[in-house]
Coordinates of C-alpha atoms and ligand atoms in Angstrom, one line a residue:
Chain A
M1 CA 60.4 20.8 29.7
S2 CA 60.6 17.4 27.9
K3 CA 63.1 17.0 25.1
L4 CA 60.3 15.4 23.0
K5 CA 57.0 14.5 23.3
T6 CA 53.8 13.6 21.5
E7 CA 50.1 13.9 22.0
N8 CA 47.4 11.8 20.7
L9 CA 49.7 10.7 18.0
T10 CA 47.8 8.5 15.5
R11 CA 48.5 7.0 12.0
R12 CA 46.1 5.3 9.6
F13 CA 47.0 2.9 6.7
L14 CA 43.6 2.6 5.1
G15 CA 41.9 0.7 7.5
L16 CA 44.7 -0.2 9.6
V17 CA 45.7 2.3 12.5
A18 CA 49.2 1.4 12.9
V19 CA 49.9 4.0 15.6
N20 CA 46.6 4.7 17.8
N21 CA 46.6 7.7 20.3
V22 CA 49.9 7.7 21.6
S23 CA 51.1 10.3 24.1
F24 CA 54.5 9.9 25.8
S25 CA 57.4 12.0 26.3
M26 CA 61.4 11.7 26.7
E27 CA 63.8 13.6 28.9
E28 CA 67.3 14.6 28.4
G29 CA 69.9 11.9 29.2
E30 CA 67.4 9.2 29.2
I31 CA 67.5 5.7 27.4
L32 CA 63.9 4.7 26.8
G33 CA 63.1 1.1 25.3
I34 CA 60.2 1.0 23.0
I35 CA 58.9 -2.6 22.9
G36 CA 55.9 -4.6 21.6
P37 CA 55.0 -7.7 19.6
N38 CA 55.8 -7.6 15.7
G39 CA 53.5 -5.2 13.9
A40 CA 52.9 -3.3 17.2
G41 CA 53.8 0.2 15.2
K42 CA 57.1 0.7 16.9
T43 CA 58.9 1.5 13.4
T44 CA 55.9 3.6 12.5
F45 CA 56.1 5.4 15.7
I46 CA 59.8 6.2 15.1
N47 CA 58.9 7.1 11.4
L48 CA 56.2 9.8 12.7
I49 CA 58.9 11.4 15.0
S50 CA 61.4 11.5 12.3
G51 CA 59.2 13.0 9.9
I52 CA 59.4 10.1 7.4
I53 CA 55.8 9.9 7.4
M54 CA 53.1 12.3 8.5
P55 CA 50.5 11.8 11.2
S56 CA 46.7 11.3 10.7
E57 CA 46.1 13.1 13.8
G58 CA 47.9 14.4 17.2
L59 CA 51.0 16.5 17.9
I60 CA 54.8 16.1 18.2
E61 CA 56.6 18.7 20.2
Y62 CA 60.5 18.8 20.6
K63 CA 62.4 21.3 23.0
G64 CA 58.8 23.0 23.2
Q65 CA 58.3 23.7 19.5
D66 CA 55.4 22.0 17.5
I67 CA 57.4 20.1 14.5
T68 CA 54.4 17.9 13.6
Y69 CA 54.1 18.9 10.0
I70 CA 58.0 19.9 9.7
P71 CA 59.8 18.0 6.9
A72 CA 62.3 14.9 7.9
H73 CA 65.4 16.8 6.6
E74 CA 64.6 19.8 8.6
R75 CA 64.0 17.7 11.9
A76 CA 67.3 16.2 11.2
R77 CA 69.0 19.6 11.3
M78 CA 66.9 20.4 14.4
G79 CA 68.3 17.4 16.2
I80 CA 66.5 14.4 15.7
A81 CA 68.3 11.5 14.4
R82 CA 67.6 7.8 13.8
T83 CA 68.9 4.5 12.2
Y84 CA 66.9 2.3 10.0
Q85 CA 65.4 -1.5 10.9
L86 CA 66.2 -2.2 7.2
I87 CA 69.5 -0.9 6.8
H88 CA 70.1 1.5 4.1
P89 CA 73.8 2.5 3.4
L90 CA 74.4 4.7 0.4
E91 CA 76.5 2.0 -1.4
N92 CA 77.8 4.5 -4.2
L93 CA 79.4 6.0 -1.0
T94 CA 82.6 4.7 1.0
L95 CA 82.3 4.1 4.7
I96 CA 83.9 7.5 5.6
E97 CA 81.4 9.2 3.1
N98 CA 78.4 7.6 4.4
V99 CA 79.1 9.3 7.8
M100 CA 80.0 12.7 6.1
V101 CA 76.8 13.0 4.6
G102 CA 74.9 14.1 8.2
S103 CA 77.7 16.3 8.9
I104 CA 77.5 18.2 5.7
F105 CA 73.7 18.6 5.2
A106 CA 72.2 18.3 9.0
K107 CA 75.3 20.3 10.4
G108 CA 76.0 22.3 7.4
N109 CA 79.8 21.9 7.5
G110 CA 82.3 21.9 4.7
L111 CA 83.6 18.7 3.4
K112 CA 86.9 19.1 5.2
E113 CA 85.4 19.7 8.4
A114 CA 82.9 16.9 7.6
R115 CA 85.4 14.5 7.0
R116 CA 87.5 15.5 10.3
R117 CA 84.7 14.9 12.3
A118 CA 83.4 11.9 10.6
E119 CA 86.7 10.3 11.1
A120 CA 86.5 11.1 14.6
L121 CA 83.2 9.5 15.0
C122 CA 84.5 6.6 13.6
Q123 CA 87.5 6.1 15.5
E124 CA 85.1 6.6 18.3
L125 CA 83.0 3.7 17.2
G126 CA 85.8 1.6 16.6
L127 CA 85.5 1.8 12.6
T128 CA 88.6 1.3 10.4
G129 CA 89.1 1.0 7.0
L130 CA 87.4 3.8 6.2
D131 CA 87.7 4.0 2.4
R132 CA 85.9 0.7 1.9
D133 CA 83.0 0.2 -0.3
T134 CA 80.0 -0.4 2.0
S135 CA 79.8 -3.7 0.3
R136 CA 82.7 -4.9 1.9
L137 CA 81.4 -4.3 5.5
T138 CA 80.7 -6.9 8.0
I139 CA 77.2 -6.8 9.7
L140 CA 78.5 -5.3 12.8
E141 CA 80.4 -2.5 10.8
I142 CA 77.2 -1.8 9.0
K143 CA 75.4 -1.3 12.0
K144 CA 78.1 0.8 13.7
M145 CA 78.2 2.7 10.5
E146 CA 74.4 3.3 10.9
I147 CA 75.0 4.6 14.3
A148 CA 77.9 6.9 13.3
R149 CA 75.9 8.4 10.4
A150 CA 72.9 9.2 13.0
L151 CA 75.6 10.8 15.3
A152 CA 77.1 12.9 12.3
N153 CA 73.7 15.0 12.6
E154 CA 75.0 15.8 15.9
P155 CA 71.5 15.0 17.5
E156 CA 69.8 15.5 20.7
V157 CA 67.4 12.7 20.3
L158 CA 68.2 9.2 18.9
F159 CA 66.3 6.6 17.8
L160 CA 68.0 3.0 17.1
D161 CA 65.4 0.8 15.5
E162 CA 66.6 -3.0 16.0
V163 CA 70.6 -2.1 15.7
M164 CA 71.3 -5.1 17.4
A165 CA 69.3 -7.6 15.3
G166 CA 71.5 -10.1 13.3
L167 CA 74.6 -9.5 15.7
N168 CA 75.9 -12.3 18.0
A169 CA 76.0 -12.0 22.0
D170 CA 79.7 -10.6 22.2
E171 CA 78.9 -8.1 19.2
T172 CA 75.5 -7.1 21.3
K173 CA 77.3 -6.2 24.4
D174 CA 79.9 -4.3 22.4
I175 CA 77.2 -2.1 21.0
I176 CA 75.1 -1.7 24.3
A177 CA 78.2 -0.3 25.9
M178 CA 78.7 1.8 23.2
V179 CA 75.1 3.2 23.4
Q180 CA 75.7 3.8 26.9
K181 CA 78.9 5.8 26.6
I182 CA 77.5 7.7 23.6
A183 CA 74.2 8.7 25.5
Q184 CA 76.0 9.7 28.6
E185 CA 78.6 11.7 26.9
R186 CA 76.4 13.7 24.7
H187 CA 73.6 13.9 27.2
L188 CA 71.1 12.4 24.5
A189 CA 67.6 11.1 24.7
V190 CA 67.8 7.9 23.4
G191 CA 64.9 5.6 22.0
V192 CA 65.7 2.1 21.7
V193 CA 63.7 -0.7 20.0
E194 CA 64.8 -4.2 20.5
H195 CA 63.1 -7.4 20.8
V196 CA 65.7 -9.1 22.7
M197 CA 64.4 -8.5 26.4
G198 CA 68.1 -8.6 28.1
V199 CA 69.2 -5.9 26.1
I200 CA 66.4 -3.9 26.9
R201 CA 66.7 -4.5 30.6
E202 CA 70.5 -4.1 30.5
L203 CA 70.1 -0.7 28.6
T204 CA 66.9 1.3 29.2
H205 CA 66.0 3.4 32.1
R206 CA 62.3 3.3 31.4
V207 CA 60.0 1.5 28.6
I208 CA 56.9 2.0 26.9
V209 CA 55.1 -1.0 25.5
L210 CA 52.9 -0.8 22.3
E211 CA 50.4 -3.1 21.0
A212 CA 48.3 -2.7 17.7
G213 CA 49.3 0.8 17.7
E214 CA 48.1 1.7 21.5
L215 CA 50.5 2.3 24.4
I216 CA 49.6 -0.2 26.7
A217 CA 52.1 0.2 29.7
E218 CA 55.0 2.5 30.7
G219 CA 57.4 2.4 33.3
K220 CA 60.7 0.8 34.5
Y221 CA 61.4 -2.6 32.7
E222 CA 61.1 -4.7 35.7
D223 CA 57.7 -3.4 36.6
V224 CA 56.4 -3.3 33.2
S225 CA 57.6 -7.1 32.6
K226 CA 55.2 -8.0 35.3
N227 CA 52.1 -6.1 33.8
P228 CA 49.6 -8.8 33.1
R229 CA 48.6 -6.8 29.8
V230 CA 52.1 -6.7 28.6
I231 CA 52.5 -10.4 29.4
E232 CA 49.1 -11.2 27.4
A233 CA 50.3 -9.1 24.5
Y234 CA 53.6 -10.7 24.2
L235 CA 52.0 -14.3 24.7
G236 CA 48.7 -14.0 23.0
G237 CA 50.1 -11.4 20.4
G238 CA 49.3 -12.5 16.6
A239 CA 52.4 -12.0 14.9
A240 CA 55.1 -13.0 17.6
Chain B
M1 CA 95.5 3.9 -14.8
N2 CA 98.1 5.8 -12.9
R3 CA 96.7 9.3 -12.1
N4 CA 99.6 11.3 -13.1
V5 CA 99.9 9.4 -16.4
S6 CA 96.0 10.1 -17.2
R7 CA 96.4 13.5 -16.2
I8 CA 99.6 14.2 -18.4
F9 CA 97.2 12.7 -21.2
A10 CA 94.4 15.0 -20.3
A11 CA 96.5 17.9 -20.6
L12 CA 97.8 16.8 -24.0
F13 CA 94.4 16.1 -25.0
G14 CA 93.5 19.6 -24.0
I15 CA 96.2 21.0 -25.8
L16 CA 95.6 19.5 -29.0
A17 CA 91.6 20.2 -28.7
I18 CA 92.8 24.0 -28.3
A19 CA 95.4 24.0 -31.4
L20 CA 93.3 21.7 -33.6
P21 CA 92.1 24.8 -36.0
L22 CA 95.5 25.8 -36.6
F23 CA 96.5 22.8 -38.6
A24 CA 93.0 20.9 -39.3
G25 CA 90.8 21.6 -42.4
D26 CA 87.4 22.5 -42.2
Y27 CA 86.0 18.8 -42.6
P28 CA 87.8 17.6 -39.5
L29 CA 86.8 20.7 -37.4
Q30 CA 83.1 20.2 -38.5
V31 CA 83.3 16.8 -37.3
A32 CA 85.1 17.7 -34.0
R33 CA 82.6 20.5 -33.5
N34 CA 79.9 18.0 -33.5
I35 CA 81.4 15.4 -31.3
M36 CA 82.0 18.2 -28.8
L37 CA 78.7 19.2 -28.8
Y38 CA 77.0 15.9 -28.1
M39 CA 80.0 15.3 -25.5
A40 CA 78.8 18.6 -23.6
L41 CA 75.2 17.4 -23.7
A42 CA 76.3 13.8 -22.6
I43 CA 77.8 15.3 -19.7
T44 CA 75.0 17.3 -18.6
W45 CA 72.8 14.3 -19.1
D46 CA 75.1 12.4 -16.8
M47 CA 75.2 15.0 -14.3
L48 CA 71.6 15.1 -13.5
L49 CA 71.4 11.2 -13.6
R50 CA 73.8 11.3 -10.9
S51 CA 70.8 12.1 -8.6
G52 CA 69.0 9.1 -10.0
Q53 CA 66.7 11.2 -12.4
I54 CA 66.5 9.7 -16.0
S55 CA 65.8 12.8 -18.5
F56 CA 64.8 12.5 -21.9
G57 CA 64.4 16.3 -22.3
I58 CA 67.7 17.2 -23.4
A59 CA 66.5 18.2 -26.7
G60 CA 63.8 20.2 -25.4
L61 CA 66.0 22.5 -23.4
F62 CA 68.6 22.5 -26.3
G63 CA 65.7 23.6 -28.6
V64 CA 64.5 26.1 -26.2
G65 CA 68.0 27.8 -25.7
A66 CA 68.5 27.6 -29.4
Y67 CA 65.4 29.6 -30.2
A68 CA 65.9 32.0 -27.3
A69 CA 69.3 32.7 -29.1
I70 CA 67.9 33.2 -32.3
L71 CA 64.9 35.1 -31.8
G72 CA 67.1 37.3 -29.1
V73 CA 69.2 38.5 -32.2
I74 CA 66.4 38.8 -34.6
R75 CA 63.4 40.1 -32.3
A76 CA 65.4 41.9 -29.8
G77 CA 68.6 43.1 -31.5
M78 CA 71.0 41.1 -29.1
P79 CA 74.4 41.1 -29.9
A80 CA 75.6 37.5 -31.0
W81 CA 77.7 36.8 -27.8
F82 CA 74.9 37.9 -25.4
S83 CA 72.4 35.9 -27.4
I84 CA 74.4 32.7 -26.3
I85 CA 74.5 33.9 -22.4
F86 CA 70.8 34.8 -22.9
A87 CA 70.0 31.4 -24.4
A88 CA 71.5 29.7 -21.0
I89 CA 69.6 31.8 -18.7
F90 CA 66.4 31.5 -20.5
S91 CA 66.6 27.6 -20.4
G92 CA 67.7 27.9 -17.0
V93 CA 64.7 30.0 -15.8
V94 CA 62.3 27.5 -17.9
A95 CA 63.6 24.4 -16.0
F96 CA 63.3 26.4 -12.7
A97 CA 59.7 26.8 -13.5
I98 CA 59.0 23.4 -14.7
G99 CA 61.0 21.8 -11.8
F100 CA 58.7 22.9 -9.1
L101 CA 56.1 20.9 -11.0
I102 CA 58.1 17.9 -12.2
L103 CA 60.7 17.2 -9.8
R104 CA 58.3 15.7 -7.6
L105 CA 58.0 12.8 -9.9
R106 CA 60.1 9.6 -10.0
A107 CA 61.9 6.9 -11.9
M108 CA 59.5 6.4 -15.5
Y109 CA 57.0 9.3 -14.6
F110 CA 59.9 11.8 -14.6
S111 CA 61.5 10.5 -17.8
I112 CA 58.0 10.3 -19.8
V113 CA 57.3 14.0 -18.5
T114 CA 60.7 15.3 -19.7
L115 CA 60.2 13.6 -22.8
A116 CA 56.6 15.2 -23.3
L117 CA 58.2 18.7 -22.6
G118 CA 60.3 18.6 -25.5
E119 CA 57.5 17.9 -27.7
I120 CA 55.3 20.4 -26.1
F121 CA 58.1 23.2 -26.7
R122 CA 58.1 22.2 -30.2
I123 CA 54.6 22.3 -30.6
I124 CA 54.6 25.9 -29.2
I125 CA 56.9 27.0 -31.4
H126 CA 55.5 25.5 -34.4
N127 CA 52.2 27.5 -33.7
L128 CA 53.7 30.8 -32.4
H129 CA 54.3 31.2 -36.4
D130 CA 54.5 35.1 -36.1
F131 CA 57.0 35.3 -33.5
T132 CA 58.9 32.3 -34.1
G133 CA 58.7 31.4 -37.9
G134 CA 56.4 28.6 -37.3
P135 CA 57.6 25.1 -39.0
E136 CA 60.0 26.9 -41.6
G137 CA 61.9 28.3 -38.9
V138 CA 64.0 31.5 -38.8
V139 CA 67.1 32.6 -40.3
M140 CA 69.7 35.1 -39.1
Q141 CA 70.3 37.7 -42.0
Q142 CA 73.0 39.3 -40.2
G143 CA 74.6 39.1 -36.8
V144 CA 76.1 35.5 -37.3
I145 CA 78.9 35.2 -35.0
F146 CA 82.5 35.3 -36.0
G147 CA 81.0 35.9 -39.6
G148 CA 80.9 31.9 -39.6
S149 CA 84.9 31.4 -39.4
A150 CA 85.3 27.6 -39.0
G151 CA 88.2 27.9 -36.5
K152 CA 86.3 30.3 -34.5
L153 CA 83.2 28.4 -34.4
Y154 CA 85.4 25.6 -33.3
W155 CA 86.6 27.5 -30.3
L156 CA 83.2 28.7 -29.4
T157 CA 81.9 24.8 -29.4
L158 CA 85.1 23.9 -27.4
A159 CA 84.3 26.8 -24.8
G160 CA 80.9 25.1 -24.5
L161 CA 82.2 22.1 -23.8
A162 CA 85.0 23.5 -21.2
V163 CA 81.7 24.8 -19.3
A164 CA 80.1 21.6 -19.3
I165 CA 83.2 19.8 -17.8
A166 CA 84.1 22.5 -15.4
A167 CA 80.5 22.1 -13.9
S168 CA 80.5 18.5 -14.1
Y169 CA 83.9 18.6 -12.1
W170 CA 82.2 21.0 -9.7
F171 CA 79.4 18.7 -9.0
E172 CA 82.0 15.8 -8.4
K173 CA 84.1 17.5 -6.0
S174 CA 81.7 19.6 -3.9
K175 CA 78.9 18.7 -1.5
I176 CA 76.6 18.5 -4.6
H177 CA 78.1 15.1 -4.9
F178 CA 77.3 13.8 -1.7
A179 CA 73.7 15.2 -2.0
L180 CA 72.8 13.8 -5.4
T181 CA 74.5 10.0 -4.7
A182 CA 72.4 9.9 -1.4
I183 CA 69.5 10.9 -3.0
R184 CA 70.1 8.2 -5.9
N185 CA 70.8 5.6 -3.4
N186 CA 68.4 6.2 -0.8
E187 CA 65.9 9.3 -0.6
I188 CA 64.6 8.3 2.8
S189 CA 68.2 7.8 4.5
A190 CA 69.1 11.0 2.6
K191 CA 66.4 12.8 4.4
S192 CA 67.5 11.6 7.9
S193 CA 70.8 12.9 7.1
G194 CA 69.7 16.5 6.5
V195 CA 69.3 16.4 2.7
N196 CA 66.7 18.7 1.4
I197 CA 66.1 16.4 -1.8
F198 CA 63.8 18.9 -3.9
R199 CA 66.4 21.6 -3.3
W200 CA 69.3 19.7 -4.7
L201 CA 67.2 18.1 -7.8
L202 CA 66.0 21.7 -8.7
L203 CA 69.8 22.8 -8.6
A204 CA 70.8 20.0 -10.7
F205 CA 67.8 20.3 -13.1
V206 CA 68.7 24.1 -13.5
V207 CA 72.0 24.1 -13.9
T208 CA 72.1 21.0 -16.5
S209 CA 69.5 22.6 -18.5
A210 CA 71.2 26.0 -18.5
I211 CA 74.3 24.4 -20.1
Q212 CA 71.9 22.7 -22.6
G213 CA 70.4 25.9 -23.3
L214 CA 74.0 27.5 -23.5
L215 CA 74.7 24.7 -26.3
G216 CA 71.6 25.3 -27.9
G217 CA 72.5 29.0 -28.4
I218 CA 76.1 27.9 -29.7
F219 CA 74.5 25.6 -32.0
V220 CA 71.9 28.1 -33.6
Q221 CA 75.3 30.7 -33.7
S222 CA 76.9 28.3 -35.7
Y223 CA 74.5 27.4 -38.4
G224 CA 72.5 30.9 -38.4
F225 CA 69.1 29.3 -38.4
A226 CA 66.9 27.5 -36.6
T227 CA 63.7 25.4 -37.3
P228 CA 61.6 23.3 -35.1
D229 CA 62.8 20.1 -36.5
T230 CA 66.3 20.4 -36.2
V231 CA 66.7 21.9 -32.9
F232 CA 64.4 19.7 -31.2
S233 CA 65.6 16.8 -33.0
A234 CA 65.5 13.4 -31.0
D235 CA 69.2 13.1 -31.8
F236 CA 70.1 15.9 -29.0
T237 CA 68.6 13.2 -26.7
L238 CA 69.6 9.8 -27.9
L239 CA 72.9 10.2 -29.2
P240 CA 74.4 11.8 -25.6
L241 CA 72.3 9.4 -23.9
A242 CA 73.9 6.6 -25.7
M243 CA 77.2 8.1 -25.5
A244 CA 77.5 8.4 -21.7
L245 CA 76.1 4.6 -21.3
L246 CA 78.8 3.4 -23.8
G247 CA 81.6 5.6 -21.6
G248 CA 80.2 4.6 -18.3
V249 CA 77.7 7.0 -16.1
Y250 CA 78.1 8.7 -12.9
S251 CA 81.3 10.4 -13.9
T252 CA 82.8 13.2 -16.3
R253 CA 85.3 10.8 -18.0
G254 CA 82.7 8.3 -18.9
P255 CA 80.6 10.8 -21.5
I256 CA 84.0 12.1 -22.8
F257 CA 85.2 8.6 -23.8
G258 CA 81.9 7.5 -25.1
A259 CA 81.4 10.6 -27.2
I260 CA 84.6 10.3 -28.8
L261 CA 84.4 6.8 -29.7
L262 CA 80.7 6.8 -30.6
G263 CA 81.2 10.0 -32.5
L264 CA 84.1 8.8 -34.5
V265 CA 82.4 5.7 -35.2
S266 CA 79.2 7.1 -36.5
E267 CA 81.2 9.5 -38.6
W268 CA 83.0 7.0 -40.1
L269 CA 79.8 4.6 -40.8
K270 CA 78.2 7.8 -42.2
L271 CA 80.8 7.8 -45.0
K272 CA 80.5 4.2 -45.6
I273 CA 76.9 3.4 -45.5
P274 CA 74.5 6.4 -45.6
Y275 CA 72.1 6.1 -42.9
G276 CA 73.2 2.7 -42.1
H277 CA 75.3 4.2 -39.2
L278 CA 72.3 4.8 -37.3
V279 CA 71.6 0.9 -37.4
V280 CA 75.1 -0.2 -36.5
Y281 CA 74.9 2.4 -34.1
G282 CA 71.6 1.1 -32.1
I283 CA 73.4 -2.1 -32.4
I284 CA 76.4 -1.1 -30.4
I285 CA 74.3 0.5 -27.8
I286 CA 72.3 -2.5 -27.2
I287 CA 75.5 -4.6 -26.8
V288 CA 77.0 -2.1 -24.5
I289 CA 73.7 -2.0 -22.2
L290 CA 73.4 -5.8 -22.1
F291 CA 77.0 -6.7 -21.4
M292 CA 78.8 -3.9 -19.9
P293 CA 76.4 -2.3 -17.8
Q294 CA 79.0 0.1 -16.1
G295 CA 80.2 1.3 -20.0
L296 CA 83.8 1.1 -21.1
K297 CA 84.9 2.3 -17.2
Q298 CA 84.4 -1.3 -16.6
L299 CA 87.2 -2.3 -18.6
V300 CA 89.7 0.2 -17.1
R301 CA 88.6 -0.5 -13.6
Q302 CA 89.4 -3.9 -11.9
P303 CA 86.2 -6.0 -11.0
A304 CA 85.4 -5.4 -7.5
N305 CA 86.2 -8.4 -5.2
K306 CA 83.2 -8.1 -3.0
T307 CA 83.0 -9.8 0.3
D308 CA 79.5 -11.3 1.0
R309 CA 77.6 -9.4 4.0
R310 CA 75.8 -11.3 6.4
S311 CA 72.3 -10.6 5.9
A312 CA 70.4 -9.0 8.9
Ligands
ATP401 N1 53.6 2.1 4.5 C1 52.8 1.5 5.3 N2 51.4 0.9 4.6 C2 50.8 0.3 5.1 N3 50.8 -0.6 6.2 C3 51.8 -0.3 6.9 C4 53.0 0.7 6.6 N4 53.8 0.8 7.6 C5 53.6 -0.1 8.4 N5 52.4 -0.6 8.2 C6 51.8 -1.5 8.9 O1 51.5 -0.8 10.2 C7 51.6 -2.1 11.3 C8 52.8 -1.3 12.1 O2 54.0 -1.8 11.7 P1 55.5 -1.2 12.2 O3 56.5 -1.6 11.0 O4 55.3 0.1 12.7 O5 55.4 -2.3 13.4 P2 56.8 -2.8 14.4 O6 56.2 -2.4 15.6 O7 57.9 -2.1 13.8 O8 57.2 -4.2 13.7 P3 58.4 -5.1 13.9 O9 58.8 -5.5 15.4 O10 58.0 -6.5 13.1 O11 59.4 -4.3 13.2 C9 51.8 -3.2 10.3 O12 50.6 -3.9 10.8 C10 52.3 -3.0 9.0 O13 51.9 -3.8 8.4
MG402 MG1 59.8 -2.3 13.3

């Protein structure tokens, strides 16, 4: 049984079909790349899976259970976590408190236990100065905090929406290694959206390619990157 | 400020507040009672504000509690002390019911609807003449609590304030603090961390409304009568709001400071210039909002020396 799968998942915004009839599945321990030109529907796809928006049509199944219309906070409790392309730190909470939120509400831990777990997570990701305001963090620290916040849910499925954007080469390497280690140790299924193909090549076991909301290719990065339709989508793609 | 020093101050202030009726006359007690009432309302307003919801409905739930208490005594023969608890329960239940309708609204829409609610309650009471006494209101012939003793009424109001402060600390120190702050900062990422937004908003709305109802019950027991125009007065919405803004929002301390300061100043101005105090008071509020958006708390805290964040 797949960890997560969708069938004919579709989401329309007025006239625009942002996600069009997408069927895919993800297995435990797998790092899946989700690529495609700007506006292809990658973020919308993650929004649908995490329950931030509801689909127009189709089905989402998590560990064999239909979760298509389950609210986002319940999916977080069931084990689906994500980060945001547009970072959303909780600016009136400190770094450690930001990380505690998921532990408190997605896992139902008390404040003391949540703090203990959040501290352990921060240590694992190399975050220090835990009582700082989020306005005092560097971009790398913010990105790590966003990953820590998602991991605080103790998820089984994790989506990372362009976490490496804005980072330099060394920082990117740092995060790639971190994601690999996290995924392996926790047996996570990870979905990674990135525009830098080097990152996708290095990090993922398999990729799916979206274009104008449709899934146009699927397979190992090496094969998919030679697919004429994919090359066409990237070269001829409107926004990118 | 040093933590221990401020603790000692708070303890001294608490002792002074409890002991006041032992040496103060009726007038200062009356002033103090008023200030404590508004202070408690200011704290409850702030408690809901911590979730990002700006309510203009304080007077509405306060008035509902006031009428629940007085009608409980007159129509149902409740003992005075019980009518106050009944007021809290009644306002809480009303808030629970309307919360299901209005807590889906956000920002201005929520604020305007809460303002309208107070008006609706007032009109209902106006029109249920036989039961509520209509526009002329109702008077308690017997059963006024403590036979109207100034000192005991003072302690009653102090007890109401203690409930508000205790609830506010509970909000600050428990997971409610995390829920409400996350909701205020970003609802989408709060959801992704498992926060059931509606449930926490409902909890905050019901608890703050119940305390507002409790205070309405205390108010009506203190004066022995209620009319729609007195208990639904806009003062009960606007003064607490101004006090919290002046003292600094999102804390228990802010509304307490703001209420002491604004309460004393407006009392003093009332003596100097009849009605002029309202004007002066409006000006103070405008100045505070324009120049000190964090209230007086800003003066105590060091300005944050924020480092720039590289943009993503
Ligand atoms: N809430 C919305 N309302 C209307 N249109 C939307 C909404 N969200 C996304 N869209 C549209 O859906 C399409 C897909 O957007 P989406 O953000 O999912 O793309 P993406 O693949 O993540 O792009 P990028 O690589 O730039 O992040 C775009 O045309 C976008 O304008
Ligand atoms: Mg995107």
